[in-house]
Coordinates of C-alpha atoms in Angstrom, one line a residue:
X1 CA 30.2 -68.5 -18.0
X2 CA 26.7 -70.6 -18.8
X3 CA 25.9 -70.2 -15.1
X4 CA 26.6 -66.5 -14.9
X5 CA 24.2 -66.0 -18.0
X6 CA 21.5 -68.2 -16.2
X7 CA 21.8 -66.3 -13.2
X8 CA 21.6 -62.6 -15.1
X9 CA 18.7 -64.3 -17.4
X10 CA 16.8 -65.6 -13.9
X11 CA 17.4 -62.2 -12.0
X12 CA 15.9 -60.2 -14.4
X13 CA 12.9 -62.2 -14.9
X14 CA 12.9 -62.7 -11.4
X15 CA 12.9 -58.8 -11.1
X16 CA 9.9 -58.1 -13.9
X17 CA 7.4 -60.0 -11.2
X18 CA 8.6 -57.2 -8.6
X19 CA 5.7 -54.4 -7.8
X20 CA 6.7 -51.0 -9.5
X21 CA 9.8 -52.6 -11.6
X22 CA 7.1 -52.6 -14.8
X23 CA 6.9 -48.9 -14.4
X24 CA 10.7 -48.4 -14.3
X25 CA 10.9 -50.4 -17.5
X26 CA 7.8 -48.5 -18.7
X27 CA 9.1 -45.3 -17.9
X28 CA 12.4 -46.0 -19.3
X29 CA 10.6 -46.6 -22.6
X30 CA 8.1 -43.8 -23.6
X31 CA 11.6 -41.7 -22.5
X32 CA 13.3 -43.4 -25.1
X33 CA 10.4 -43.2 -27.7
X34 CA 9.9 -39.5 -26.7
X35 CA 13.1 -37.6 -26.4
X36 CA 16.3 -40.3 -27.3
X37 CA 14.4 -42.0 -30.2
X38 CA 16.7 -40.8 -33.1
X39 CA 13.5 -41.6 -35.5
X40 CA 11.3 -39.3 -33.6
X41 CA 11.1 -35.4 -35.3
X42 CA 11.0 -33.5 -31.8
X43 CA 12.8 -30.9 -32.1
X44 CA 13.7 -29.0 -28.6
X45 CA 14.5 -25.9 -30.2
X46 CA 11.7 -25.1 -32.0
X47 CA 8.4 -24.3 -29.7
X48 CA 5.3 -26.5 -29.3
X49 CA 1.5 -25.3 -30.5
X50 CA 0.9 -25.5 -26.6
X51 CA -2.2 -27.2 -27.3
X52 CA -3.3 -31.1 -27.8
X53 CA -6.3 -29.7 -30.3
X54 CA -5.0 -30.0 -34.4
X55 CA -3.8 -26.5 -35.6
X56 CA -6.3 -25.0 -38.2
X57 CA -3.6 -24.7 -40.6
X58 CA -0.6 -26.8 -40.3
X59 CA 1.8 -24.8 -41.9
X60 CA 1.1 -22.0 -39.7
X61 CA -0.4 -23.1 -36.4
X62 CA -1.5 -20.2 -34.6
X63 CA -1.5 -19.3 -30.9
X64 CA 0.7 -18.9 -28.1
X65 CA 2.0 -21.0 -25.4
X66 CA 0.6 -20.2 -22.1
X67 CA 2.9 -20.7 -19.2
X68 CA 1.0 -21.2 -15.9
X69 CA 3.8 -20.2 -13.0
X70 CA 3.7 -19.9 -9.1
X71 CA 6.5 -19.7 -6.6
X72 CA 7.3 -21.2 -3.1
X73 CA 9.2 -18.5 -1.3
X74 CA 11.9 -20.0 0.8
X75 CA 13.9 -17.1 2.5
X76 CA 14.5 -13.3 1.7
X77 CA 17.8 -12.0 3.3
X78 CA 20.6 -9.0 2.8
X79 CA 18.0 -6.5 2.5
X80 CA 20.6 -3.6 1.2
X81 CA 19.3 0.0 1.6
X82 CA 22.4 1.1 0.3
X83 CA 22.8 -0.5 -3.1
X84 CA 18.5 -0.6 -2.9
X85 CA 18.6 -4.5 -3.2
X86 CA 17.9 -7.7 -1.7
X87 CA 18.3 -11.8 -2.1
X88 CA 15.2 -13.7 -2.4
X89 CA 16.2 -17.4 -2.6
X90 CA 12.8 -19.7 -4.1
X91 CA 11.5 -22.0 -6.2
X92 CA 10.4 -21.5 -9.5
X93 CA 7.6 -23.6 -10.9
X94 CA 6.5 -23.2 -14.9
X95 CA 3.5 -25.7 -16.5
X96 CA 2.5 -25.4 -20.1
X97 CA 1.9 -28.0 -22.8
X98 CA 4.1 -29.6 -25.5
X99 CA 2.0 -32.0 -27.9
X100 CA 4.5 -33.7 -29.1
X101 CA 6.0 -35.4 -25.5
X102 CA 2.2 -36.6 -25.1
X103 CA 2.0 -40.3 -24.5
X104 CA -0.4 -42.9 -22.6
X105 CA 0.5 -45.6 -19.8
X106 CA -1.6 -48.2 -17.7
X107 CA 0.7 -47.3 -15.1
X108 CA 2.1 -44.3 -15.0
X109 CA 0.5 -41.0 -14.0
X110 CA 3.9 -38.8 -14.6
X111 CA 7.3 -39.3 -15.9
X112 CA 10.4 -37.8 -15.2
X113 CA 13.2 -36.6 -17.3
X114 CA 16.7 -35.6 -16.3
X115 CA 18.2 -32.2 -16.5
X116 CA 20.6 -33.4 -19.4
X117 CA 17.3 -34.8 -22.1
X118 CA 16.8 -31.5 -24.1
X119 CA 13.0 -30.4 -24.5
X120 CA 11.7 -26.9 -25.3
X121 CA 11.0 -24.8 -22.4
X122 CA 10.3 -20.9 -22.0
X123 CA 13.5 -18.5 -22.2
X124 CA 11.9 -17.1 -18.7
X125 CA 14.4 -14.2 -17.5
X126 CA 14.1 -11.7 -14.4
X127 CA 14.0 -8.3 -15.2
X128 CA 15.6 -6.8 -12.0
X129 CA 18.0 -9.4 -11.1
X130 CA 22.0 -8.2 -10.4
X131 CA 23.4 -12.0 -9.8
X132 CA 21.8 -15.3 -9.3
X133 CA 22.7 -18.9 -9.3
X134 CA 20.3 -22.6 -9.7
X135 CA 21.5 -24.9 -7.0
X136 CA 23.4 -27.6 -8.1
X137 CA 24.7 -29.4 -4.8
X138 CA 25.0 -32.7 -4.8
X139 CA 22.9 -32.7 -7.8
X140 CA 21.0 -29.9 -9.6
X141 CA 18.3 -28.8 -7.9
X142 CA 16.3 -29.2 -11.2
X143 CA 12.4 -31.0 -11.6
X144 CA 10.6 -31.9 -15.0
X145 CA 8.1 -33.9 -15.1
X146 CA 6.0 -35.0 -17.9
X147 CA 2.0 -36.0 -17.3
X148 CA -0.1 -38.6 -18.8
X149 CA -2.2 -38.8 -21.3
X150 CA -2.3 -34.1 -21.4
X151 CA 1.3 -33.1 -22.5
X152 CA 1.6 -31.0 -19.6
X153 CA 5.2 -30.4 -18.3
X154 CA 6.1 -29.2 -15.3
X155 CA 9.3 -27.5 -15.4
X156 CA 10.5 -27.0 -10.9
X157 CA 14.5 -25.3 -9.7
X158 CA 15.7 -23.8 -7.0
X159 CA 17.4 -20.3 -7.4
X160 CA 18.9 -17.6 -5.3
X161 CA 18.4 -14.2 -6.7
X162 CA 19.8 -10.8 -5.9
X163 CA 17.5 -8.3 -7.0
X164 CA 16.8 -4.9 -7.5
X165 CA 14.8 -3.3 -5.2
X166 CA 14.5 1.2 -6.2
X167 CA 13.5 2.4 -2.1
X168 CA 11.9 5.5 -1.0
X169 CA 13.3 6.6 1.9
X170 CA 11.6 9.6 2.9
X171 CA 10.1 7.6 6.2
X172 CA 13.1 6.0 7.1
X173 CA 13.2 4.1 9.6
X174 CA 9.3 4.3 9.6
X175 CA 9.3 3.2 6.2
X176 CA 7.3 0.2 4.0
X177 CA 8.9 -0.7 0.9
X178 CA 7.8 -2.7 -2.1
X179 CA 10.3 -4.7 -3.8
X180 CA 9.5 -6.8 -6.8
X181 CA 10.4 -9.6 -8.9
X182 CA 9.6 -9.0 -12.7
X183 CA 10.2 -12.3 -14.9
X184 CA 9.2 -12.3 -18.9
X185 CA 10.2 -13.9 -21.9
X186 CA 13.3 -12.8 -23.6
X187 CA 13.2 -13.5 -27.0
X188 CA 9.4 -14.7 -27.6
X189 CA 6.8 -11.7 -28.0
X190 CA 3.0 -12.5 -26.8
X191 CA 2.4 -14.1 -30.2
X192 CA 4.3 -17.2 -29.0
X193 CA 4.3 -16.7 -25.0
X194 CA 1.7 -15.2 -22.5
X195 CA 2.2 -15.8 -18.8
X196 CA -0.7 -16.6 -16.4
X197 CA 0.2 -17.1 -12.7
X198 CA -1.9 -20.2 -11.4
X199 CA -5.4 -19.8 -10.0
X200 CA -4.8 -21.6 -6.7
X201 CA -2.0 -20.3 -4.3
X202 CA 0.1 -18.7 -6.9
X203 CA 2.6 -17.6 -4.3
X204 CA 3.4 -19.8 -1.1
X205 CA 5.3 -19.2 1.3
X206 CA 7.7 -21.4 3.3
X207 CA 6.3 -21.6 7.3
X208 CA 9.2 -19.3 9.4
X209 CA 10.2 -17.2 6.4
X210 CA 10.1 -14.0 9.0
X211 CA 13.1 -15.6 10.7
X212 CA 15.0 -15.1 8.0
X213 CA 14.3 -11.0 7.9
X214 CA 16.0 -9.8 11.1
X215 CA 15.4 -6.3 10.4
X216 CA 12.2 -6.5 8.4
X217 CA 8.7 -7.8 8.3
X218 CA 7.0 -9.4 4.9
X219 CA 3.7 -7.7 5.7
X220 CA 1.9 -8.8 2.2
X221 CA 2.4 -10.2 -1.2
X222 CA 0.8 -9.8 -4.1
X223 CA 0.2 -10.4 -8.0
X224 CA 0.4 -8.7 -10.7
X225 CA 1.5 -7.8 -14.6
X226 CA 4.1 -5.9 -15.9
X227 CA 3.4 -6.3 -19.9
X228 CA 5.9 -4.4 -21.5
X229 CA 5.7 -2.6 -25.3
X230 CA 9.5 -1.9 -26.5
X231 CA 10.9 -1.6 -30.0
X232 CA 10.9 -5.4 -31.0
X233 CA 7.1 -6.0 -30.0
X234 CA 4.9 -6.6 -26.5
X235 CA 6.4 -9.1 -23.9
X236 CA 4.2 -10.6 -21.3
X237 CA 5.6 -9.9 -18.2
X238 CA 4.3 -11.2 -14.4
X239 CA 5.4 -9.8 -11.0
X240 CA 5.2 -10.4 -7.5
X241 CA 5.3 -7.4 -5.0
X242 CA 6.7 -8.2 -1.5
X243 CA 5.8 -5.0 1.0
X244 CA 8.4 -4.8 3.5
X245 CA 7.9 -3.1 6.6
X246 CA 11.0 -2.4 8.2
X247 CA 11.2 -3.2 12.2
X248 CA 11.2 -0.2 14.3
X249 CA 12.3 -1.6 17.9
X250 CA 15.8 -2.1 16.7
X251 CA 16.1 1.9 15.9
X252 CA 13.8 3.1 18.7
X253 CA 16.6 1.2 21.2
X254 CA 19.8 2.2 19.5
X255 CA 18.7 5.7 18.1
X256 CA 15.7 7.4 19.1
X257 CA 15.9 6.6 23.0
X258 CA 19.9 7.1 23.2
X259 CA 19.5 10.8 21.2
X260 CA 16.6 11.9 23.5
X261 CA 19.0 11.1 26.3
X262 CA 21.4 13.1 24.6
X263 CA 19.1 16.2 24.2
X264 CA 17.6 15.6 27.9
X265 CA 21.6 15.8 29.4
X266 CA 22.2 19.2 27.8
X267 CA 19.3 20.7 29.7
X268 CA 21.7 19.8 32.7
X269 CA 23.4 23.2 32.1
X270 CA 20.3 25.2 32.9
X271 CA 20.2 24.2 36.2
X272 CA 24.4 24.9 37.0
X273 CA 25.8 28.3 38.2
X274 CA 26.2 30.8 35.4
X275 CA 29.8 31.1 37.0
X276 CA 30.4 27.3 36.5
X277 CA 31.6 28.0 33.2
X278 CA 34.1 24.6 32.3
X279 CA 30.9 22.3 33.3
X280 CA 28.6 24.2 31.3
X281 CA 30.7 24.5 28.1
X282 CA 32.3 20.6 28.4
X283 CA 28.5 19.9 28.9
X284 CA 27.4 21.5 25.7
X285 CA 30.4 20.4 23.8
X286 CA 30.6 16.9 25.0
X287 CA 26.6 16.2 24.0
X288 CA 26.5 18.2 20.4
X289 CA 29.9 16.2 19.3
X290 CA 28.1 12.8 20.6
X291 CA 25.4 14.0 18.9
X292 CA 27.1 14.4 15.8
X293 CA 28.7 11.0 15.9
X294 CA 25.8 9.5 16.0
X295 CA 24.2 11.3 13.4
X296 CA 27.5 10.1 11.1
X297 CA 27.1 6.7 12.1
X298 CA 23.6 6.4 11.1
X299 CA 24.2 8.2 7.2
X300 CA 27.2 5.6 6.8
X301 CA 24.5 2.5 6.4
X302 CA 22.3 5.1 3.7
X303 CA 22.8 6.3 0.4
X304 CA 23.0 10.3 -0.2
X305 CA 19.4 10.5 -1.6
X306 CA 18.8 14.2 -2.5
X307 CA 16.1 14.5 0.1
X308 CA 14.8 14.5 3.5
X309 CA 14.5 11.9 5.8
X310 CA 12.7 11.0 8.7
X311 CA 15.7 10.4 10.8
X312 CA 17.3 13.3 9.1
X313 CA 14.5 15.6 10.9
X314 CA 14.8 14.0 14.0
X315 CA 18.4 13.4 14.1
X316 CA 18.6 17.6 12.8
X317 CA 16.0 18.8 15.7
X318 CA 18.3 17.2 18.4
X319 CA 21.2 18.9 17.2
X320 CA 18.8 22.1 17.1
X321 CA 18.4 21.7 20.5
X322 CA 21.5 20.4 21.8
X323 CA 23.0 23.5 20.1
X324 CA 20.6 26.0 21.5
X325 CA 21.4 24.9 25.1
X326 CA 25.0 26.1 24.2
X327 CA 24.2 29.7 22.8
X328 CA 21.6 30.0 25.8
X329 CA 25.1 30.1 27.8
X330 CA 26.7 32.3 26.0
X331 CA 23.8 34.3 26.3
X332 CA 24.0 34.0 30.0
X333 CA 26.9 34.9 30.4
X334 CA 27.0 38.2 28.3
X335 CA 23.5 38.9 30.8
X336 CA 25.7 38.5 33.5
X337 CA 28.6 40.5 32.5
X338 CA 25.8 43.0 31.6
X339 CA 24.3 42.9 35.8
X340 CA 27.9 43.1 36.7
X341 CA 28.9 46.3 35.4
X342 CA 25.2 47.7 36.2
X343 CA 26.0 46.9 40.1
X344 CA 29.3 48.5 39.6
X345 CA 27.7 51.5 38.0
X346 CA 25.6 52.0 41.4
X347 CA 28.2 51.2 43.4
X348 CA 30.2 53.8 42.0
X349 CA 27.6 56.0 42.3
X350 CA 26.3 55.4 45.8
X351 CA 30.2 56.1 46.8
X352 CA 30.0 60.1 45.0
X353 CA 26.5 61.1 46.7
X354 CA 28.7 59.9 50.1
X355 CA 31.7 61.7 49.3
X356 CA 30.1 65.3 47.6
X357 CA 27.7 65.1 50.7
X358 CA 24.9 65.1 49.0
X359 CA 21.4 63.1 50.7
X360 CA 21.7 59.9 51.6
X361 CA 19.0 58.1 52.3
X362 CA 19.3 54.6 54.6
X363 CA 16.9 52.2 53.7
X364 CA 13.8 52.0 55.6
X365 CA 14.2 56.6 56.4
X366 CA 12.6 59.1 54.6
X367 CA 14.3 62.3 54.0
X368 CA 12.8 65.1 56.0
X369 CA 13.5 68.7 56.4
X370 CA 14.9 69.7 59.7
X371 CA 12.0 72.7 60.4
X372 CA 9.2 70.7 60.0
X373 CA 7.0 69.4 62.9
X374 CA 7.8 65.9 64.3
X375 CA 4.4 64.0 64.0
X376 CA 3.7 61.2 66.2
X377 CA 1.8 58.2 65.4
X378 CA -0.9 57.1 67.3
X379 CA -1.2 53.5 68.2
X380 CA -5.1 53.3 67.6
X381 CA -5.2 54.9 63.8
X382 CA -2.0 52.9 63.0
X383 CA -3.6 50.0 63.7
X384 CA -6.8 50.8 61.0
X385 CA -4.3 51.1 58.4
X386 CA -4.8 49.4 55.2
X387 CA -2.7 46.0 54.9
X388 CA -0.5 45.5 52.0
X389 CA -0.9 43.3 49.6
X390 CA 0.1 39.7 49.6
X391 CA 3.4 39.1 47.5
X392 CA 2.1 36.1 44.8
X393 CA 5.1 33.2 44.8
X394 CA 5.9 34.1 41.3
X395 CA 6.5 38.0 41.8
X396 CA 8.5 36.9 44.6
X397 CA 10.5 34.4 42.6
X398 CA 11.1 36.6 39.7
X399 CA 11.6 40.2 41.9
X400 CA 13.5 38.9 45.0
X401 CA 15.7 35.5 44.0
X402 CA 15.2 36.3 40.2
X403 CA 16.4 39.6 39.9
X404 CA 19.8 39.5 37.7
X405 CA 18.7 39.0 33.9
X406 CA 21.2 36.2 33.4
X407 CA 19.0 34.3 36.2
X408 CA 16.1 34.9 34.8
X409 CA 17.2 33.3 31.4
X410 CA 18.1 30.2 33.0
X411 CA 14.6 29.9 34.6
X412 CA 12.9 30.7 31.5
X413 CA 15.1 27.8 29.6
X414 CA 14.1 25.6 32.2
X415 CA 10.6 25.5 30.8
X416 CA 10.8 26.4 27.1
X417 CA 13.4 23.6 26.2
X418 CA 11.2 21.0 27.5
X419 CA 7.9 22.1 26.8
X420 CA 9.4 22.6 22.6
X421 CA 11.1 19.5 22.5
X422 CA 7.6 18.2 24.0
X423 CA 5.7 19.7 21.1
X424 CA 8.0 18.8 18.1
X425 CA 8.0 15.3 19.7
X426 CA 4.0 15.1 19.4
X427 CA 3.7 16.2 15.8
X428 CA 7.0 14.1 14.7
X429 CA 5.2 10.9 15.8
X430 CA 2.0 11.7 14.2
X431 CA 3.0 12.4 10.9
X432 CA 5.5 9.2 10.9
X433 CA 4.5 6.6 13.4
X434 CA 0.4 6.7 12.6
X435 CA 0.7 5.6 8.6
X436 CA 3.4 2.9 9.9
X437 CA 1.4 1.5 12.7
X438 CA -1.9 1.4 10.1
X439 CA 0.5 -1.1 8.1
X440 CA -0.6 -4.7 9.3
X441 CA 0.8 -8.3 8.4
X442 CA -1.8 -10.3 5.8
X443 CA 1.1 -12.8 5.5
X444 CA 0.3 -16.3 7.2
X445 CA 3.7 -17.7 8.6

């Protein structure tokens, strides 16, 4: 038993002499003086001056705390446009000052405390948050450190928010949203808490955060105060402003190229035979029901927002068109009906002049009476006769091989289809695709 004691008694001296031990022990002291000392009057729930300087008044020091705060930005995923949220996961970093943990060490520039020693810190809440967590695996993910010789504390955890993020959706999916975190005090007004982001890198950001946005891209982020004024008095409030620029390719393979196609297909039906008339309804049918399904597919990932969208024109023109291609049959084929009884009507009518005897002229004779003098031509003066004029290719088109009306509507569908869809495709891109494009990245990854 004497030997065990000499051995403890040796190790521990032997230990002291060891570099960095005396810190350990140091540290382990002004914690003890500071925070577990049942003498000291620190008091974690009542809040510091914030300052080292001597109140003017000691019964009612005056003054709030200010809390200096920045963020490291870790990830930002499940980007929701249908509940109009998204999960930021981050660390939070507050500094202020607490005059009563102030000490002074030889060797120490910081100490630490654990997540169990009770001190005073800011009742920091986030305005717009639906469900978060602090990370607590293997141990929590919590950092407070005390400085030397200033009484600054800086309070560091890890959290994994799911915020609210209110969208405007009138460019979707050419669209740049701003989605926000709001944080303030909960309980303390201005008069004992005023928030001040820090004046060098306020906001970092982790190196690959884009990878973590599949379907978006953090184009900027920025600063800036949401002070509110509500019943109980004025809260300082900071906020950070992520603009989110949504990733076009995704919807330009899977929506915008696939629906053209669509649109381009029923234009098939101008060129069949107006008597083909299974292909040319299952044509029309078969593209303005795909048409349709795809239009469903793409409101089931939206929320019913009470007004239009950019996809919602697009997807609406499409249909426009696919449907017109389908009444341009039917329209053909109550032209055709229409030549059809017009040729019987002069069939019919040919057949009576034949049968009451009346004149019948042959193509290429002219009727002439049977007294009058037979005139011949002569060679010479024949030849000295004026030419006639050269058929153009369209009068021969439209005259000769266009000469049923149902024909001709086919033809001039041929044409108009492309050269609209041409047209609404040239302002569509204008009004939706310039302001996106102008949107550039000022985020370093």
């Amino acid at each position: 038993m004497m030997f065990s004691l000499l051995v403890l008694t040796y190790s521990i001296a032997g230990a002291a002499e060891i570099p960095g031990y005396e810190k350990l022990l140091d540290e382990q002291r002004i914690i003890k003086e500071l925070v577990e000392n049942p003498e000291s009057n620190y008091d974690w729930r009542v809040r510091p001056r914030g300052s080292l300087q001597p109140p003017p008044d000691e019964e009612d020091p005056t003054g709030p705390v200010l809390v200096t705060v920045n963020m490291y930005l870790r990830s930002i995923s499940k980007v929701d446009d249908v509940n109009m949220e998204y999960s930021l996961h981050f660390t939070f970093r507050e500094e202020w000052v607490d005059e009563r943990l102030f000490f002074v060490s030889d060797r120490l520039s910081h100490i630490v405390l654990s997540p169990g020693q009770k001190i005073w810190m800011p009742d920091t809440f986030f305005q717009n948050e639906k469900e978060g967590k602090k990370h607590d695996i293997d141990t929590p993910n919590v950092l407070i450190r005390v400085f030397n010789g200033t009484g600054r504390i800086l309070y560091s955890t890890r959290l994994t928010l799911t915020l609210s993020c209110p969208m405007r959706l009138s460019n979707y999916p050419l669209d740049v949203q701003e989605c926000k975190i709001d944080f303030a005090s909960y309980a303390y007004t201005t008069d004992d808490i005023e928030y001040t982001w820090k004046d060098e890198s306020p906001i970092q950001i982790k190196q690959g955060l884009s990878l973590s946005l599949p379907s978006f891209l953090l184009s900027s982020v920025t600063t800036g105060n949401c002070t509110s004024v509500t019943n109980t008095g004025v809260y300082s409030c900071m906020s950070t402003i992520l603009e989110l620029k949504r990733e076009f390719s995704y919807y330009l393979l899977q929506l915008y190229i696939p629906s053209f196609m669509l649109v381009a297909v029923s234009w098939v039906s101008f060129w069949l035979d107006k008597d083909s008339v299974p292909a040319r309804v299952t044509l029309g049918v078969t593209t303005l029901l795909t048409m349709t399904t795809q239009a469903s597919g793409v409101n089931a990932n939206l929320p019913p927002v009470s007004y239009t969208k950019a996809i919602d024109i697009w997807i609406g023109v499409c249909l426009a068109f696919i449907f017109g291609a389908l009444l341009e049959f039917a329209l053909v084929n109550w032209a055709a009906r229409k030549d059809l009884c017009q040729n019987r009507g002069r069939r019919s009518s040919n057949f009576f002049h034949r049968l009451t005897g009346a004149d019948y002229e042959l193509p290429g004779y002219s009727s002439v009476p049977p007294d009058s003098p037979i005139i011949f031509a002569n060679p010479q003066h024949t030849s000295s006769a004026p030419r006639q004029p050269k058929v153009s290719w369209w009068h021969d088109t439209w005259h000769r091989k266009y000469r049923e009306n149902s024909r001709r509507i086919d033809l001039i569908s041929r044409a108009l289809f492309p050269v609209f869809f041409i047209i609404f495709n040239l302002v569509y891109w204008w009004l939706y695709l310039r302001p996106y494009m102008s949107v550039k990245s000022r985020v370093q990854d």
